[in-house]
């Protein structure tokens, strides 16, 4: 992946949750050109390289709120979109 991604595209993938600017693991994986599984796997294997608050899991209320942000996200789909 050698293309330059416009800043506007990246900014649209940033959300404010718990007073932190965050990106979904799916969006980060897409930006890096890897699968979500691979991204999460590498983060977990290299935790010492990341600050303690680098990644957290959404609670149910946050998950539902974020789901409502995506009008096209159907119930039953996107249920793994919990890591930020």
PDB file of C-alpha atoms in Angstrom:
ATOM      1  CA  UNK A   1       0.000   0.000   0.000  1.00  0.00           C
ATOM      2  CA  UNK A   2       1.896   3.025  -1.266  1.00  0.00           C
ATOM      3  CA  UNK A   3      -0.921   5.451  -1.896  1.00  0.00           C
ATOM      4  CA  UNK A   4      -1.320   8.602   0.160  1.00  0.00           C
ATOM      5  CA  UNK A   5      -4.602   8.683   2.042  1.00  0.00           C
ATOM      6  CA  UNK A   6      -6.200  12.137   2.222  1.00  0.00           C
ATOM      7  CA  UNK A   7      -6.309  13.593   5.735  1.00  0.00           C
ATOM      8  CA  UNK A   8     -10.075  14.085   5.394  1.00  0.00           C
ATOM      9  CA  UNK A   9     -10.569  10.331   4.981  1.00  0.00           C
ATOM     10  CA  UNK A  10      -8.569   9.641   8.127  1.00  0.00           C
ATOM     11  CA  UNK A  11     -10.338  12.377  10.103  1.00  0.00           C
ATOM     12  CA  UNK A  12     -13.724  10.814   9.287  1.00  0.00           C
ATOM     13  CA  UNK A  13     -12.566   7.610  10.989  1.00  0.00           C
ATOM     14  CA  UNK A  14     -11.710   9.309  14.289  1.00  0.00           C
ATOM     15  CA  UNK A  15     -14.307   9.266  17.071  1.00  0.00           C
ATOM     16  CA  UNK A  16     -14.432  10.825  20.530  1.00  0.00           C
ATOM     17  CA  UNK A  17     -15.088   8.181  23.185  1.00  0.00           C
ATOM     18  CA  UNK A  18     -14.305   8.488  26.907  1.00  0.00           C
ATOM     19  CA  UNK A  19     -12.678  11.860  26.162  1.00  0.00           C
ATOM     20  CA  UNK A  20     -10.154  10.160  23.852  1.00  0.00           C
ATOM     21  CA  UNK A  21      -9.820  10.439  20.097  1.00  0.00           C
ATOM     22  CA  UNK A  22      -9.979   6.862  18.844  1.00  0.00           C
ATOM     23  CA  UNK A  23     -10.152   4.788  15.684  1.00  0.00           C
ATOM     24  CA  UNK A  24     -11.810   1.405  15.282  1.00  0.00           C
ATOM     25  CA  UNK A  25      -9.539  -1.568  14.803  1.00  0.00           C
ATOM     26  CA  UNK A  26     -11.211  -2.212  11.443  1.00  0.00           C
ATOM     27  CA  UNK A  27     -10.305   1.264  10.207  1.00  0.00           C
ATOM     28  CA  UNK A  28      -6.705   0.995  11.439  1.00  0.00           C
ATOM     29  CA  UNK A  29      -6.320  -2.412   9.816  1.00  0.00           C
ATOM     30  CA  UNK A  30      -7.665  -0.984   6.568  1.00  0.00           C
ATOM     31  CA  UNK A  31      -5.214   1.924   6.694  1.00  0.00           C
ATOM     32  CA  UNK A  32      -2.297  -0.462   7.252  1.00  0.00           C
ATOM     33  CA  UNK A  33      -3.539  -2.966   4.675  1.00  0.00           C
ATOM     34  CA  UNK A  34      -3.844  -5.900   7.092  1.00  0.00           C
ATOM     35  CA  UNK A  35      -6.714  -7.919   8.515  1.00  0.00           C
ATOM     36  CA  UNK A  36      -8.284  -6.933  11.835  1.00  0.00           C
ATOM     37  CA  UNK A  37      -7.246 -10.287  13.252  1.00  0.00           C
ATOM     38  CA  UNK A  38      -3.622  -9.651  12.301  1.00  0.00           C
ATOM     39  CA  UNK A  39      -3.644  -6.094  13.714  1.00  0.00           C
ATOM     40  CA  UNK A  40      -5.093  -7.175  17.072  1.00  0.00           C
ATOM     41  CA  UNK A  41      -2.777 -10.182  17.166  1.00  0.00           C
ATOM     42  CA  UNK A  42       0.307  -8.000  16.673  1.00  0.00           C
ATOM     43  CA  UNK A  43      -0.792  -5.461  19.268  1.00  0.00           C
ATOM     44  CA  UNK A  44      -1.352  -8.211  21.846  1.00  0.00           C
ATOM     45  CA  UNK A  45       2.013  -9.808  21.042  1.00  0.00           C
ATOM     46  CA  UNK A  46       3.819  -6.473  21.384  1.00  0.00           C
ATOM     47  CA  UNK A  47       2.008  -4.814  24.285  1.00  0.00           C
ATOM     48  CA  UNK A  48       5.280  -3.440  25.646  1.00  0.00           C
ATOM     49  CA  UNK A  49       5.563  -1.218  22.551  1.00  0.00           C
ATOM     50  CA  UNK A  50       2.258   0.544  23.187  1.00  0.00           C
ATOM     51  CA  UNK A  51       1.096   2.878  25.952  1.00  0.00           C
ATOM     52  CA  UNK A  52      -1.330   1.287  28.469  1.00  0.00           C
ATOM     53  CA  UNK A  53      -4.312   3.219  27.070  1.00  0.00           C
ATOM     54  CA  UNK A  54      -3.553   2.404  23.424  1.00  0.00           C
ATOM     55  CA  UNK A  55      -6.490   0.009  23.114  1.00  0.00           C
ATOM     56  CA  UNK A  56      -9.676  -0.572  25.080  1.00  0.00           C
ATOM     57  CA  UNK A  57     -12.901  -2.474  24.598  1.00  0.00           C
ATOM     58  CA  UNK A  58     -16.233  -0.706  24.323  1.00  0.00           C
ATOM     59  CA  UNK A  59     -18.944  -1.362  26.861  1.00  0.00           C
ATOM     60  CA  UNK A  60     -22.430  -2.222  25.563  1.00  0.00           C
ATOM     61  CA  UNK A  61     -23.736   1.364  25.751  1.00  0.00           C
ATOM     62  CA  UNK A  62     -20.745   2.724  23.802  1.00  0.00           C
ATOM     63  CA  UNK A  63     -21.077  -0.074  21.275  1.00  0.00           C
ATOM     64  CA  UNK A  64     -24.770   0.696  20.683  1.00  0.00           C
ATOM     65  CA  UNK A  65     -24.057   4.420  20.428  1.00  0.00           C
ATOM     66  CA  UNK A  66     -21.350   3.807  17.860  1.00  0.00           C
ATOM     67  CA  UNK A  67     -23.610   1.403  15.937  1.00  0.00           C
ATOM     68  CA  UNK A  68     -26.252   4.133  15.694  1.00  0.00           C
ATOM     69  CA  UNK A  69     -23.604   6.394  14.157  1.00  0.00           C
ATOM     70  CA  UNK A  70     -23.393   3.964  11.231  1.00  0.00           C
ATOM     71  CA  UNK A  71     -26.907   3.878   9.792  1.00  0.00           C
ATOM     72  CA  UNK A  72     -25.990   1.003   7.468  1.00  0.00           C
ATOM     73  CA  UNK A  73     -24.628  -1.267  10.181  1.00  0.00           C
ATOM     74  CA  UNK A  74     -27.247  -3.983  10.686  1.00  0.00           C
ATOM     75  CA  UNK A  75     -27.851  -5.797  13.940  1.00  0.00           C
ATOM     76  CA  UNK A  76     -25.853  -8.991  13.914  1.00  0.00           C
ATOM     77  CA  UNK A  77     -23.155  -7.443  11.744  1.00  0.00           C
ATOM     78  CA  UNK A  78     -20.292  -5.498  13.180  1.00  0.00           C
ATOM     79  CA  UNK A  79     -20.638  -7.195  16.545  1.00  0.00           C
ATOM     80  CA  UNK A  80     -16.856  -7.590  16.624  1.00  0.00           C
ATOM     81  CA  UNK A  81     -16.239  -3.857  16.160  1.00  0.00           C
ATOM     82  CA  UNK A  82     -15.427  -3.357  19.791  1.00  0.00           C
ATOM     83  CA  UNK A  83     -11.735  -2.600  19.946  1.00  0.00           C
ATOM     84  CA  UNK A  84     -10.354   0.902  19.701  1.00  0.00           C
TER      85      UNK A  84
END
